[in-house]
XYZ file of N, CA and C in Angstrom:
369
model
N 110.387 99.140 97.806
C 109.318 99.301 98.907
C 107.939 100.101 98.430
N 108.243 101.166 97.256
C 107.108 101.644 96.832
C 106.301 100.502 96.036
N 106.835 99.733 95.493
C 106.115 98.821 94.661
C 105.332 97.843 95.551
N 105.945 97.433 96.519
C 105.057 96.787 97.597
C 103.766 97.517 98.083
N 104.233 98.819 98.093
C 102.962 99.662 98.766
C 101.880 99.630 97.572
N 102.350 100.078 96.432
C 101.385 99.931 95.199
C 100.584 98.567 94.943
N 101.485 97.418 95.226
C 100.673 96.126 95.130
C 99.597 95.770 96.193
N 100.028 96.366 97.463
C 99.021 96.422 98.500
C 97.847 97.016 98.605
N 97.550 97.875 97.513
C 96.476 98.660 97.249
C 95.931 99.344 98.513
N 94.719 99.890 98.251
C 94.225 100.887 99.485
C 94.242 100.432 100.848
N 94.115 99.230 101.013
C 94.141 98.489 102.502
C 95.543 98.724 103.135
N 96.619 99.348 102.467
C 97.763 99.478 103.069
C 97.609 100.723 104.174
N 96.882 101.753 103.566
C 96.672 103.096 104.541
C 96.226 102.790 105.956
N 94.787 102.070 106.251
C 94.506 101.837 107.571
C 95.606 101.058 108.272
N 96.061 100.077 107.572
C 97.196 99.317 108.184
C 98.216 99.892 108.735
N 98.670 100.991 107.897
C 99.975 101.978 108.318
C 99.373 102.792 109.362
N 98.087 103.322 109.434
C 97.822 104.383 110.491
C 97.757 103.416 111.680
N 96.983 102.255 111.709
C 96.758 101.511 112.971
C 97.930 101.104 113.550
N 99.063 100.646 112.614
C 100.255 100.188 113.042
C 100.884 101.391 113.729
N 101.090 102.458 113.142
C 101.689 103.426 113.705
C 101.189 103.914 115.200
N 99.929 104.086 115.234
C 99.334 104.437 116.520
C 99.816 103.279 117.532
N 99.695 102.036 117.110
C 100.104 100.950 118.009
C 101.505 101.041 118.585
N 102.471 101.389 117.576
C 103.879 101.739 117.948
C 103.972 102.893 119.053
N 103.305 103.919 118.667
C 103.314 105.075 119.645
C 102.996 104.796 120.996
N 101.833 103.866 120.899
C 101.104 103.529 122.374
C 102.007 102.633 122.995
N 102.651 101.615 122.329
C 103.719 100.682 122.992
C 104.817 101.478 123.363
N 105.237 102.299 122.653
C 106.452 103.282 123.112
C 106.283 103.922 124.318
N 105.128 104.441 124.461
C 104.724 105.288 125.606
C 104.613 104.211 126.750
N 104.163 103.111 126.434
C 104.069 101.896 127.706
C 105.504 101.601 128.093
N 106.365 101.421 127.145
C 107.695 101.038 127.309
C 108.448 102.248 128.408
N 108.005 103.451 128.301
C 108.647 104.381 128.984
C 108.005 104.329 130.352
N 106.713 104.691 130.464
C 106.220 104.583 131.709
C 105.403 103.579 132.568
N 105.409 102.341 131.792
C 104.802 101.061 132.265
C 103.333 101.168 132.728
N 102.600 102.243 132.446
C 101.238 102.392 132.906
C 100.184 101.421 132.430
N 99.816 100.419 133.234
C 98.599 99.431 132.747
C 97.492 99.785 131.856
N 96.928 101.378 132.024
C 95.971 101.423 131.055
C 96.436 101.634 129.634
N 97.641 102.027 129.423
C 98.270 102.123 128.051
C 98.447 100.560 127.354
N 98.689 99.398 128.279
C 98.795 98.335 127.820
C 97.512 97.683 127.176
N 96.489 98.173 127.918
C 95.026 97.746 127.503
C 94.772 98.357 126.214
N 95.141 99.658 126.055
C 95.088 100.249 124.773
C 95.970 99.743 123.492
N 97.162 99.258 123.875
C 97.876 98.565 122.809
C 97.280 97.410 122.536
N 96.738 96.596 123.510
C 96.225 95.265 123.035
C 95.037 95.460 122.292
N 94.112 96.536 122.489
C 93.023 96.964 121.656
C 93.508 97.296 120.281
N 94.316 98.151 120.160
C 94.923 98.480 118.992
C 95.557 97.429 118.136
N 96.199 96.453 118.721
C 96.868 95.340 118.197
C 95.617 94.427 117.384
N 94.729 94.363 118.057
C 93.502 93.529 117.455
C 92.962 94.262 116.362
N 92.684 95.463 116.471
C 92.389 96.295 115.610
C 93.216 96.265 114.057
N 94.617 96.255 114.526
C 95.563 96.141 113.229
C 95.395 94.808 112.792
N 95.351 93.631 113.448
C 95.112 92.489 112.803
C 93.908 92.234 112.019
N 92.776 92.981 112.485
C 91.487 92.755 111.837
C 91.641 93.634 110.619
N 92.249 94.655 110.657
C 92.575 95.672 109.338
C 93.286 94.758 108.438
N 94.537 94.104 108.761
C 95.218 93.397 107.887
C 94.261 92.314 107.248
N 93.728 91.498 108.000
C 93.014 90.365 107.288
C 91.790 90.999 106.321
N 91.349 92.056 106.563
C 90.138 92.659 106.020
C 90.746 93.120 104.686
N 91.923 93.684 104.638
C 92.578 94.285 103.461
C 93.099 92.953 102.640
N 93.606 92.170 103.271
C 93.989 90.787 102.408
C 92.873 90.137 101.868
N 91.781 90.174 102.473
C 90.476 89.480 101.776
C 89.965 90.222 100.605
N 89.905 91.583 100.852
C 89.654 92.560 99.784
C 90.538 92.192 98.576
N 91.770 92.220 98.807
C 92.653 92.138 97.551
C 92.525 90.804 96.927
N 92.200 89.552 97.771
C 92.097 88.271 97.253
C 90.634 88.303 96.417
N 89.534 89.204 96.909
C 88.480 89.187 96.105
C 88.445 89.965 94.839
N 89.563 90.886 94.759
C 89.897 91.537 93.555
C 90.358 90.734 92.417
N 91.311 89.994 93.017
C 91.941 88.940 92.082
C 90.887 87.879 91.484
N 90.018 87.529 92.606
C 89.303 86.326 91.799
C 88.156 87.041 90.919
N 87.997 88.296 91.203
C 86.974 88.960 90.138
C 87.517 89.084 88.861
N 89.014 89.452 88.849
C 89.639 89.740 87.758
C 89.883 88.481 86.981
N 90.064 87.356 87.750
C 90.210 85.969 86.995
C 88.775 85.418 86.349
N 87.877 85.808 86.760
C 86.623 85.471 86.252
C 86.208 85.887 85.023
N 86.901 86.866 84.523
C 86.682 87.437 83.107
C 87.636 86.688 82.163
N 87.200 86.079 81.168
C 87.885 85.142 80.212
C 88.815 86.124 79.438
N 88.272 87.416 79.006
C 89.128 88.136 78.082
C 90.426 88.750 78.909
N 90.043 89.046 80.175
C 91.194 89.593 80.819
C 92.317 88.517 81.290
N 91.737 87.417 81.676
C 92.777 86.535 82.259
C 92.535 85.182 81.359
N 93.207 85.112 80.152
C 93.020 83.977 79.227
C 93.525 82.658 80.126
N 92.930 81.614 79.402
C 93.282 80.330 80.400
C 94.754 79.881 80.510
N 95.438 80.187 79.337
C 96.863 79.824 79.470
C 97.839 80.579 80.394
N 97.360 81.801 81.007
C 97.943 82.743 81.728
C 97.238 82.600 83.254
N 96.185 81.791 83.404
C 95.352 81.803 84.562
C 96.326 81.454 85.963
N 96.986 80.608 85.830
C 97.873 80.282 87.237
C 98.724 81.399 87.531
N 99.683 81.810 86.359
C 100.431 82.824 86.726
C 99.744 84.191 87.268
N 98.731 84.559 86.642
C 97.801 85.755 87.091
C 97.496 85.411 88.573
N 96.899 84.160 89.012
C 96.404 83.638 90.164
C 97.432 83.980 91.346
N 98.546 83.229 91.012
C 99.803 83.323 92.065
C 100.362 84.697 92.157
N 100.458 85.449 91.075
C 101.002 86.705 91.169
C 99.942 87.560 92.102
N 98.588 87.592 91.858
C 97.657 88.298 92.454
C 97.562 87.853 93.813
N 97.724 86.611 94.351
C 97.628 86.314 95.598
C 99.053 86.733 96.481
N 100.115 86.737 95.553
C 101.300 87.211 96.353
C 101.104 88.852 96.665
N 100.533 89.538 95.711
C 100.307 90.992 96.051
C 99.311 91.143 97.068
N 98.436 90.234 97.198
C 97.417 90.207 98.266
C 98.024 90.191 99.477
N 99.101 89.765 99.719
C 99.538 89.413 101.075
C 100.407 90.636 101.552
N 100.577 91.778 100.967
C 101.349 93.035 101.209
C 100.707 93.534 102.531
N 99.405 93.792 102.642
C 98.991 94.375 103.832
C 99.300 93.785 104.945
N 99.404 92.364 104.802
C 99.704 91.454 106.077
C 101.364 91.585 106.398
N 102.096 91.893 105.646
C 103.483 91.922 105.546
C 103.677 93.252 106.274
N 103.070 94.208 105.928
C 103.498 95.513 106.576
C 102.915 95.355 107.915
N 101.626 95.001 108.192
C 100.906 94.995 109.346
C 101.757 94.153 110.353
N 102.234 93.040 109.880
C 103.069 92.065 110.695
C 104.407 92.630 111.082
N 104.903 93.410 110.188
C 106.165 94.068 110.738
C 105.989 95.066 111.652
N 104.706 96.117 111.758
C 104.522 96.866 112.506
C 104.080 96.315 113.886
N 103.430 95.365 114.025
C 103.069 94.561 115.045
C 104.094 94.112 115.659
N 105.002 93.534 115.125
C 106.495 93.001 115.653
C 107.104 94.273 116.448
N 107.051 95.255 115.824
C 108.067 96.356 116.496
C 107.263 96.823 117.714
N 105.837 96.879 117.715
C 104.893 97.274 118.977
C 105.066 96.295 119.935
N 105.235 95.237 119.731
C 105.443 93.912 120.685
C 106.751 93.942 121.242
N 107.704 94.525 120.659
C 108.955 94.536 121.223
C 109.016 95.661 122.071
N 108.358 96.636 121.717
C 108.297 97.746 122.903
C 107.474 97.349 123.939
N 106.228 96.623 123.704
C 105.704 96.009 125.109
C 106.608 95.262 125.887
N 107.317 94.328 125.279
C 108.211 93.676 126.031
C 109.148 94.218 126.877
N 109.577 95.241 126.338
C 110.481 96.323 127.126
C 109.529 96.855 128.297
N 108.438 97.457 127.936
C 107.690 97.887 129.089
C 107.324 96.971 130.031
N 107.079 95.655 129.862
C 106.705 94.704 130.836
C 108.002 94.315 131.761
N 108.962 94.232 131.141
C 110.362 94.145 131.734
C 110.645 95.303 132.779
N 110.380 96.406 132.134
C 110.572 97.632 133.094
C 109.989 97.563 134.216
N 108.474 97.364 134.014
C 107.553 97.452 135.034
C 107.774 96.327 136.183
N 108.312 95.222 135.500
C 108.772 94.147 136.603
C 109.858 94.696 137.610
N 110.749 95.337 136.664
C 111.965 95.795 137.554
C 111.435 96.771 138.494
N 110.535 97.597 138.282
C 110.017 98.611 139.228
C 109.103 97.934 140.424
N 108.691 96.864 140.175
C 107.994 96.144 141.189
C 109.097 95.428 142.296
N 110.194 95.035 141.567
C 111.034 94.292 142.301
C 111.888 95.110 143.345
N 112.110 96.388 142.661
C 112.862 97.546 143.405
C 111.901 97.969 144.713
N 110.682 98.070 144.441
C 109.620 98.666 145.472
C 109.424 97.675 146.325
N 109.591 96.233 146.278
C 109.255 95.071 147.192
C 110.568 94.945 148.031
N 111.692 95.492 147.563
C 112.769 94.923 148.374
C 113.190 95.991 149.308
């Protein structure tokens, strides 16, 4: 896990922070079902996705910057370096995706519970 964190670079930090905030907000929505919390979770989810994409693009740019230097990336190693760099560039997306899935599971629980409340109140 630590190796994955190192490979992901600095962009892992905002992805982790925004992901944890999203999970906490989704957990609070799962408990009380208040609609304003759902809007905040939606906004944080968009922020998380944008942060993931930005981090991955920054990592891809670093890989391409490395590859343009012939001394650091010899021609016979070019493909291996490229694919290794692209693999490492996906790490923020993997972390953010996992955090987003957890948050959406909590939102699903909240939506279910809010629906159950409405059914009990209308009966």
